[in-house]
mmCIF file of C-alpha atoms in Angstrom:
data_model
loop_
_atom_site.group_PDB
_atom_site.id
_atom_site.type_symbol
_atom_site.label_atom_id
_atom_site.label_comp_id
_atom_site.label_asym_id
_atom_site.label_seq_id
_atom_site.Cartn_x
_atom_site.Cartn_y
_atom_site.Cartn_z
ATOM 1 C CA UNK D 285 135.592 188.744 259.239
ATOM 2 C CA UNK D 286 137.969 186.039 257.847
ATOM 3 C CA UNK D 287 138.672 184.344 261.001
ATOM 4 C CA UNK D 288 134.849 184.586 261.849
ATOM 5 C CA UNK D 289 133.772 182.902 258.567
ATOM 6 C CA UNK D 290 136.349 180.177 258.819
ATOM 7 C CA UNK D 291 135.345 179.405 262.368
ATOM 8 C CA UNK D 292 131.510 178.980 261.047
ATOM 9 C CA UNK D 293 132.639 176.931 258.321
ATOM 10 C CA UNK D 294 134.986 174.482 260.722
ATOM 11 C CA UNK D 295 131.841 174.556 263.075
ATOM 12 C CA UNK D 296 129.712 172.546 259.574
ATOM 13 C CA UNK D 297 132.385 170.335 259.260
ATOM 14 C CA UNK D 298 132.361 169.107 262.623
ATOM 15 C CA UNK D 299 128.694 168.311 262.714
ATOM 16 C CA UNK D 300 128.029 164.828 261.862
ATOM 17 C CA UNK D 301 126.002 164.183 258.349
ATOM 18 C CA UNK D 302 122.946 161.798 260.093
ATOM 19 C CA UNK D 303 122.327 165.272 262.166
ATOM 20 C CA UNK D 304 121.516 166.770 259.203
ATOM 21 C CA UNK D 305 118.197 165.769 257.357
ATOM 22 C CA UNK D 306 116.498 163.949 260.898
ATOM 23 C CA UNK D 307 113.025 163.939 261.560
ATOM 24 C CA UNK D 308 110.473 163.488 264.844
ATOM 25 C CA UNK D 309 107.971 161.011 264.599
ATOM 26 C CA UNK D 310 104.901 161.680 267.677
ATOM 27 C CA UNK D 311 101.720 160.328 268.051
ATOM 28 C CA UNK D 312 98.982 158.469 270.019
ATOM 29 C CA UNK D 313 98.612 154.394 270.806
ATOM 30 C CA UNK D 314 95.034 152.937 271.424
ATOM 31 C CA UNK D 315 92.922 150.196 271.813
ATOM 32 C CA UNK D 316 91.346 149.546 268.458
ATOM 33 C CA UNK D 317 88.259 148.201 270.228
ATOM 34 C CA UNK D 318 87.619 150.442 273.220
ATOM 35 C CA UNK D 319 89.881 153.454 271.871
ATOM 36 C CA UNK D 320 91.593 153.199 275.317
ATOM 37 C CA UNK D 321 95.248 154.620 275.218
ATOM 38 C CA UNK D 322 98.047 151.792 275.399
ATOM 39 C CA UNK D 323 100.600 152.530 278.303
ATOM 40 C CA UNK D 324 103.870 151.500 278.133
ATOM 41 C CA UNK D 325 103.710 150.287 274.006
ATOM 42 C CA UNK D 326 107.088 149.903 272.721
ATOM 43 C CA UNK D 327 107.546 151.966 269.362
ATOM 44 C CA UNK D 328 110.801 151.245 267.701
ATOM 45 C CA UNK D 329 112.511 152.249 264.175
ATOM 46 C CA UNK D 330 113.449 148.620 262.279
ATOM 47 C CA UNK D 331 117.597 148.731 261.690
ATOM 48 C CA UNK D 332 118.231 151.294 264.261
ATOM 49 C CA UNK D 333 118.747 151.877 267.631
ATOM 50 C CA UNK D 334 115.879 154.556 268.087
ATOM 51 C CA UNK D 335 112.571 153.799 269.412
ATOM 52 C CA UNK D 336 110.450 154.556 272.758
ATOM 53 C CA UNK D 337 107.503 154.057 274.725
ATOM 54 C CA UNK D 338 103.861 155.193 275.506
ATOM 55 C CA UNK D 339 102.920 157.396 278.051
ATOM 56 C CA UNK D 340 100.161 157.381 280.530
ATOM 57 C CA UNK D 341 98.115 159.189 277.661
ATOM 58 C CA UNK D 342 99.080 156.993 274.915
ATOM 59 C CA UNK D 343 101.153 159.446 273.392
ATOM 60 C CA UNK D 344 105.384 159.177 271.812
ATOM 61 C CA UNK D 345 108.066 160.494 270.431
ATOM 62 C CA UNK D 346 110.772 159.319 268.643
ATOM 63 C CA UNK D 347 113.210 162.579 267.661
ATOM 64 C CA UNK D 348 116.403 162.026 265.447
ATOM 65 C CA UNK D 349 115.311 159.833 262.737
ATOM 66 C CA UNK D 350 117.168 159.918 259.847
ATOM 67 C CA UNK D 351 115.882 161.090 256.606
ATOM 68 C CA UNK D 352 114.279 158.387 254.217
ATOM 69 C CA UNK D 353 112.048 155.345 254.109
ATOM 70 C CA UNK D 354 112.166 153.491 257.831
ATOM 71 C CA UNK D 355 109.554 150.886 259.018
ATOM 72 C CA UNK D 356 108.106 151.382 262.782
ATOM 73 C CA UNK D 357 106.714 148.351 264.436
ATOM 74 C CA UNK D 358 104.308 149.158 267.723
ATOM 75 C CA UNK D 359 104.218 146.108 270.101
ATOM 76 C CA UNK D 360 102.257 145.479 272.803
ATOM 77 C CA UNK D 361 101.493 142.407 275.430
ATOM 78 C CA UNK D 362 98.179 141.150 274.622
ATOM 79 C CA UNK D 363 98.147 142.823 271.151
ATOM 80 C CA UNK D 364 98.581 141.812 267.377
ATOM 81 C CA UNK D 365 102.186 143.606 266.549
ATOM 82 C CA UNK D 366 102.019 146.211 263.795
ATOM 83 C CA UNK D 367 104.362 147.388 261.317
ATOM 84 C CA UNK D 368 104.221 150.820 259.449
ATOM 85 C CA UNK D 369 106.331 151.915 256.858
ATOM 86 C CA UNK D 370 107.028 156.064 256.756
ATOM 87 C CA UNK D 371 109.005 158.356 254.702
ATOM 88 C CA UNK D 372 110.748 160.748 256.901
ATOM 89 C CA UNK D 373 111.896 164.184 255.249
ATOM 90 C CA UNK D 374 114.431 166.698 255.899
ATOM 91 C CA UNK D 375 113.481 168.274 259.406
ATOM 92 C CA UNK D 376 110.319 166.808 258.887
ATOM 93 C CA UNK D 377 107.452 166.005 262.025
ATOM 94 C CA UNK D 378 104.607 163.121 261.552
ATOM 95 C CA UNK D 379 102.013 162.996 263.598
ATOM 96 C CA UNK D 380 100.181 159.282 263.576
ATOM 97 C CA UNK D 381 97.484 157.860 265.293
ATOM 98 C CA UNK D 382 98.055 153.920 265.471
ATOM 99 C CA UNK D 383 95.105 150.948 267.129
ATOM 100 C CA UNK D 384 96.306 147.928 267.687
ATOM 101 C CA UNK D 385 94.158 144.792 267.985
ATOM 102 C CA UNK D 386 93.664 142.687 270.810
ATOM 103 C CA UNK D 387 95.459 139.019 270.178
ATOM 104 C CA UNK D 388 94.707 135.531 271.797
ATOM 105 C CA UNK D 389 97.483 134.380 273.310
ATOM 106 C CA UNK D 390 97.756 130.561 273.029
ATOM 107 C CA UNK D 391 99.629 128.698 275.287
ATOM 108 C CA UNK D 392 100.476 124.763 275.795
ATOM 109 C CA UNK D 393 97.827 122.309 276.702
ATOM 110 C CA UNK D 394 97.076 122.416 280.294
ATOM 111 C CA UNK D 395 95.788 119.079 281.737
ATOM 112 C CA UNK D 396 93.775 119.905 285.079
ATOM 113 C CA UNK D 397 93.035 116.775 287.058
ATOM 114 C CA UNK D 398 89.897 116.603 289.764
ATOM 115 C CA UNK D 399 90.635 116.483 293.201
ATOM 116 C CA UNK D 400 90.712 113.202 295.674
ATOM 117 C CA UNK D 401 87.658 112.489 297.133
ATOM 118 C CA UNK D 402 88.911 113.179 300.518
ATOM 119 C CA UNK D 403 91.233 116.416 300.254
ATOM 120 C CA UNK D 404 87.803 118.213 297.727
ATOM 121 C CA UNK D 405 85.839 116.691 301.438
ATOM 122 C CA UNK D 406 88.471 118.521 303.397
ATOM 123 C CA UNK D 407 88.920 121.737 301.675
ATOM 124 C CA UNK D 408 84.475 121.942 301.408
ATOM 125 C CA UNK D 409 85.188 121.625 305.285
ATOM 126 C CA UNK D 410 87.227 124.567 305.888
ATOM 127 C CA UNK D 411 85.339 126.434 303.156
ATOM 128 C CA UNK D 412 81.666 125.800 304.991
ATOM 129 C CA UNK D 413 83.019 126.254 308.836
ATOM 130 C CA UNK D 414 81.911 128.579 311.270
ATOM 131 C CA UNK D 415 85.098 128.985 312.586
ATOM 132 C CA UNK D 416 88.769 129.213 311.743
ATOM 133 C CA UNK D 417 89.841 125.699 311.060
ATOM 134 C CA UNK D 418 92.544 123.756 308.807
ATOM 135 C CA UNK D 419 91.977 120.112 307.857
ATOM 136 C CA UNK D 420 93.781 117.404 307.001
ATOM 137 C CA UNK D 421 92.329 114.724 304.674
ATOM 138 C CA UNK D 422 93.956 111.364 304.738
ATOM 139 C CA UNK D 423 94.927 111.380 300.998
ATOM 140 C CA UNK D 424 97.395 114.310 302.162
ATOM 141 C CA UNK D 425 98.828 112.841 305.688
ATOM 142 C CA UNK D 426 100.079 109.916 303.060
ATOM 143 C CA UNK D 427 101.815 112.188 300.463
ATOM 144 C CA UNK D 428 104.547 112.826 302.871
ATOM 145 C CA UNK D 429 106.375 110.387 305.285
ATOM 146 C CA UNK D 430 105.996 111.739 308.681
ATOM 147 C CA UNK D 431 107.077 110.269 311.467
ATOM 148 C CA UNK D 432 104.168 110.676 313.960
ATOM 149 C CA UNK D 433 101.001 113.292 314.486
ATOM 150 C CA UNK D 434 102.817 116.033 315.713
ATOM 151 C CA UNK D 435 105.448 116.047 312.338
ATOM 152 C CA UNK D 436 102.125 116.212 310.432
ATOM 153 C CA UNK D 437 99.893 118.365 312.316
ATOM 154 C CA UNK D 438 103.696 120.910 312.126
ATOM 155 C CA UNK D 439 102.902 121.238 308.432
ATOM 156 C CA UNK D 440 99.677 122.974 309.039
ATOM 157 C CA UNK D 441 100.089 127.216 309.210
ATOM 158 C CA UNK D 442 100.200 128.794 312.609
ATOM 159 C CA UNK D 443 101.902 125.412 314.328
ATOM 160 C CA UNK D 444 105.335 125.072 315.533
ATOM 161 C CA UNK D 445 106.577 121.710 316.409
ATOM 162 C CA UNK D 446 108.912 120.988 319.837
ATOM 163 C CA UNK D 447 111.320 118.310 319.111
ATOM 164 C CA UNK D 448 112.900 115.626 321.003
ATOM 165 C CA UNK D 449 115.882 113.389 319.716
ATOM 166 C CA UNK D 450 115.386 115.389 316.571
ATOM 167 C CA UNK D 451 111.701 114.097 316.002
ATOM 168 C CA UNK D 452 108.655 116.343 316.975
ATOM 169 C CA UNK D 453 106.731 115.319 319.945
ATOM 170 C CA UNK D 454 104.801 118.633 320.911
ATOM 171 C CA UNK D 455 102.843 121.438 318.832
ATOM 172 C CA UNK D 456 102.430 124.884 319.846
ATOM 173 C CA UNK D 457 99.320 126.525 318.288
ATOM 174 C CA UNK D 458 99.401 130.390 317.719
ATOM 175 C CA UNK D 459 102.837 131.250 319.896
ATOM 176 C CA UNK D 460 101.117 129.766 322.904
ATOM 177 C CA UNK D 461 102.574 126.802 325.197
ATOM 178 C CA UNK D 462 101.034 123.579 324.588
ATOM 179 C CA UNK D 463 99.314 123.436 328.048
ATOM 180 C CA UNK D 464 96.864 125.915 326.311
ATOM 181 C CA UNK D 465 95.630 123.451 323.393
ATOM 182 C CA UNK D 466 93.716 120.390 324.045
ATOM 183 C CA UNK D 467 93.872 117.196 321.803
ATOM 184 C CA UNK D 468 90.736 115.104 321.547
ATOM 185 C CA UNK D 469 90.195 111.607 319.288
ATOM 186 C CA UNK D 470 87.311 111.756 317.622
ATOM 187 C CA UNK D 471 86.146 114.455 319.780
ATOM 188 C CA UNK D 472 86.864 112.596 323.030
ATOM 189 C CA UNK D 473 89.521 114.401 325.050
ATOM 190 C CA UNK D 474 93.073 112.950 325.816
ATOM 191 C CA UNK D 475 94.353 113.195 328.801
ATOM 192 C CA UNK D 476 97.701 114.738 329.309
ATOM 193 C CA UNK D 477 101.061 112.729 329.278
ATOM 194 C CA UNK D 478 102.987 115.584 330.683
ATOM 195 C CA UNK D 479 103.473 114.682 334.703
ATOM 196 C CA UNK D 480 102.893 118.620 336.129
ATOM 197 C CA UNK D 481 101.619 120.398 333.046
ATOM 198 C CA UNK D 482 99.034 119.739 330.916
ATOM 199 C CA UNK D 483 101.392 118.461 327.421
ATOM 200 C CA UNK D 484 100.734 115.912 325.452
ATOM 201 C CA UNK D 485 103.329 113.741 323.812
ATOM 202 C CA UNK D 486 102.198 113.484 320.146
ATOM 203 C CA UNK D 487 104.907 110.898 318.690
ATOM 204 C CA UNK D 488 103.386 107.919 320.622
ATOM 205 C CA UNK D 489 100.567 108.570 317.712
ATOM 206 C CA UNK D 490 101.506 106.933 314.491
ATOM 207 C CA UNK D 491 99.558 109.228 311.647
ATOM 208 C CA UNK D 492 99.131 105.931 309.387
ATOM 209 C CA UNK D 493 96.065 105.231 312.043
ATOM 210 C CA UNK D 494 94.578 108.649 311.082
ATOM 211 C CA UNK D 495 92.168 109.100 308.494
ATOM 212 C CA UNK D 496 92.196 113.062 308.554
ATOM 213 C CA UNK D 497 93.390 115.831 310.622
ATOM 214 C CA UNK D 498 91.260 119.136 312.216
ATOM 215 C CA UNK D 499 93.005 121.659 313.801
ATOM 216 C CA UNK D 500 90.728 124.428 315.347
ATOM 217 C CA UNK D 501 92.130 127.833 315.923
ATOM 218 C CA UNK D 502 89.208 130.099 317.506
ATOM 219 C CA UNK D 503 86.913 128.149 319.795
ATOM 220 C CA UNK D 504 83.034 127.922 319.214
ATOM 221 C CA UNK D 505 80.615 127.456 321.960
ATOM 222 C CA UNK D 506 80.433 123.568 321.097
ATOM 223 C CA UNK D 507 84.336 123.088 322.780
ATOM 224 C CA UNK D 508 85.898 123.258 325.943
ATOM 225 C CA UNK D 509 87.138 126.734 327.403
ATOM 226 C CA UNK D 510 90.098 125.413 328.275
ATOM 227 C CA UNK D 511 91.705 125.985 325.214
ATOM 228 C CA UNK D 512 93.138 129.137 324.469
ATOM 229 C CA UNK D 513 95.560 128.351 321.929
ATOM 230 C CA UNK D 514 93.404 126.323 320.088
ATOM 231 C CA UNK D 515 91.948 122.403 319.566
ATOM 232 C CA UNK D 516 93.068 119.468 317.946
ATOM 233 C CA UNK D 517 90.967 116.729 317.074
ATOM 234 C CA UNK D 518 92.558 113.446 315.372
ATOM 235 C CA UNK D 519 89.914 111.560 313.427
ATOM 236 C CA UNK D 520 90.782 107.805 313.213
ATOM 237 C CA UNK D 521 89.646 105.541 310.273
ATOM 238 C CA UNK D 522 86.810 103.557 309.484
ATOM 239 C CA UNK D 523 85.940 100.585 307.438
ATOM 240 C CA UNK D 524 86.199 102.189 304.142
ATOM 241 C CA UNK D 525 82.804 101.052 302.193
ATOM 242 C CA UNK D 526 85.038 99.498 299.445
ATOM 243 C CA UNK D 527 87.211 96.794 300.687
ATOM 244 C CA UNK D 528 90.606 98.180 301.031
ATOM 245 C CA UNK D 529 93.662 95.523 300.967
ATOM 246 C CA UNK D 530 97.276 97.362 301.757
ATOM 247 C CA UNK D 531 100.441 96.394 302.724
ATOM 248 C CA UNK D 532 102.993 99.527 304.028
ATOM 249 C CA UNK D 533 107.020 99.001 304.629
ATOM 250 C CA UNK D 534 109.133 101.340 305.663
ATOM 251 C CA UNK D 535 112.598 101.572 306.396
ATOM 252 C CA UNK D 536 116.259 101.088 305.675
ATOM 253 C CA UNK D 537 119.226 99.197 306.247
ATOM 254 C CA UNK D 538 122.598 101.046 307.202
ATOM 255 C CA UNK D 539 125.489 100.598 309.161
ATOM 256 C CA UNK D 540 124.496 102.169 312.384
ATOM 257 C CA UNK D 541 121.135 100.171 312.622
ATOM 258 C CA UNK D 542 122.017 96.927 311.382
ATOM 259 C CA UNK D 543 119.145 95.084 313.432
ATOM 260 C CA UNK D 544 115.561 94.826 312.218
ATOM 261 C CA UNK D 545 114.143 96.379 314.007
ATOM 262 C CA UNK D 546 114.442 99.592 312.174
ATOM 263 C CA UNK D 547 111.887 97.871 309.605
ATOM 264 C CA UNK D 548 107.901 99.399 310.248
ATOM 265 C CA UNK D 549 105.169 96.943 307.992
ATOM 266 C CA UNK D 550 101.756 97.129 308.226
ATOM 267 C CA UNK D 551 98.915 95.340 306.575
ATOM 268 C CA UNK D 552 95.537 97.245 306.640
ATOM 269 C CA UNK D 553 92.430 95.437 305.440
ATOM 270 C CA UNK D 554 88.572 96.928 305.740
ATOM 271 C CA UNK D 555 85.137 96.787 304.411
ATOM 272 C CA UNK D 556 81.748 97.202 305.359
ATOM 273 C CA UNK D 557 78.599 94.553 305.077
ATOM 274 C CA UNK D 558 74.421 95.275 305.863
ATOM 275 C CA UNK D 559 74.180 98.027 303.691
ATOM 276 C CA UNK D 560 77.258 99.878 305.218
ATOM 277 C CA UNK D 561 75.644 99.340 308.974
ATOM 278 C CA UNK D 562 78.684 96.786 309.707
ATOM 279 C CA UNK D 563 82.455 97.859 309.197
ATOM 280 C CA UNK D 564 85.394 95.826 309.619
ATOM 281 C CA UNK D 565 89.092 96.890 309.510
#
């Protein structure tokens, strides 16, 4: 009976003093506007390291807090935090049902700028066609300095380029060979380059003399049935109805190329007279 008690009475020792005197804190987490449970709230006890999270029904519980006065602060995206102070007794259990507010979450200014004329033209083309097509305005085939057609018709999804010399000179629509495509300019049909199939060498086409891009994947009664893979139609420029003065260079000078002829300039100049019926460029 000795032994017995003194065992029991090594067993209180050992138990640690924040065991004894905890209590469970449970309860639901809503929308104070809709009274819609909050999944996934984060419920935590200020200065220690207890805390949780909602469940699919709102509900928590937070077991093991120590007796006396604690603060619990509920946080959720999207809501105003809240802080709650509670006295927690001696093997105590609270039951609390918390709402939290919606909050506006403000951010930094955002600028948003319109649209060129020609790529919001381009993009109302895709949007309105009766057929699966991809367009490219000339505002875009200027942003980047391609070397010919066929490097900027390669940007375009569902193309893959064939390369010569390291610079593209072919395009492949939809896995298919490029015998399958055609090519026309302004809708009149190139012939082929290729000697015995029917290719066509894109890089004798400088994009600078393109004013805009359409690359047709699924054919429509109006085109040839030649073209399985698809149809490319390069849309040269016209005389712009405000006169248009510019001057391109490009190029540069290194050790392995030390001619000039390296060095590309251009000087484009346009404008239209008799109530736009005459253009000159």
């Amino acid at each position: 009976m000795i032994y017995s008690l003194r065992v029991l009475m090594f067993l209180a020792l050992m138990i640690p003093s924040t065991v004894i005197g905890q209590g469970i804190v449970r309860g639901i987490l809503s929308d104070s506007t809709e009274d819609a449970p909050l999944i996934g709230a984060n419920i935590h006890v200020k200065g220690t390291a207890l805390g949780g999270i909602s469940d699919l029904d709102g509900r928590f519980r937070i077991a093991g807090i120590p007796e006396g006065l604690h603060v619990l602060r509920f946080s959720y995206v999207g809501y105003v935090t809240r802080e709650i102070q509670l006295p927690i007794d001696v093997q105590g259990e609270v039951f609390l049902n918390i709402s939290l507010l919606p909050d506006v979450i403000e951010s930094e200014e955002i600028v948003v700028t319109a649209q060129a004329r020609g790529q919001a033209a381009a993009i109302n083309q895709q949007i309105t066609s009766s057929t699966i097509v991809n367009v490219i305005s000339e505002e875009k085939i200027k942003e980047l300095p391609d070397a010919n057609a066929a490097e900027a018709i390669g940007r375009l999804p569902g193309v893959s380029v064939i390369r010569s010399g390291g610079e593209a000179n072919k395009v492949i629509l939809r896995g298919l060979s490029d015998k399958f495509t055609t090519f026309t300019i302004d809708g009149i049909k190139i012939p082929p380059t290729d000697a015995d199939e029917r290719g066509l060498d894109l890089s004798t086409i400088s994009q600078g003399s393109l004013s805009g891009i359409e690359l047709f994947k699924a054919l429509t009664p109006d085109k040839d049935g030649d073209a399985i893979g698809g149809s490319v139609n390069l849309v040269t420029k016209r005389a712009p109805s405000e006169r248009l003065l510019r001057w391109d260079g490009k190029g540069s000078y290194n050790s392995l190329m030390d001619g000039y002829d390296q060095y590309d300039f251009s000087l484009r100049y346009g404008e239209r007279f008799l109530d736009d019926a005459l253009g000159v460029q």
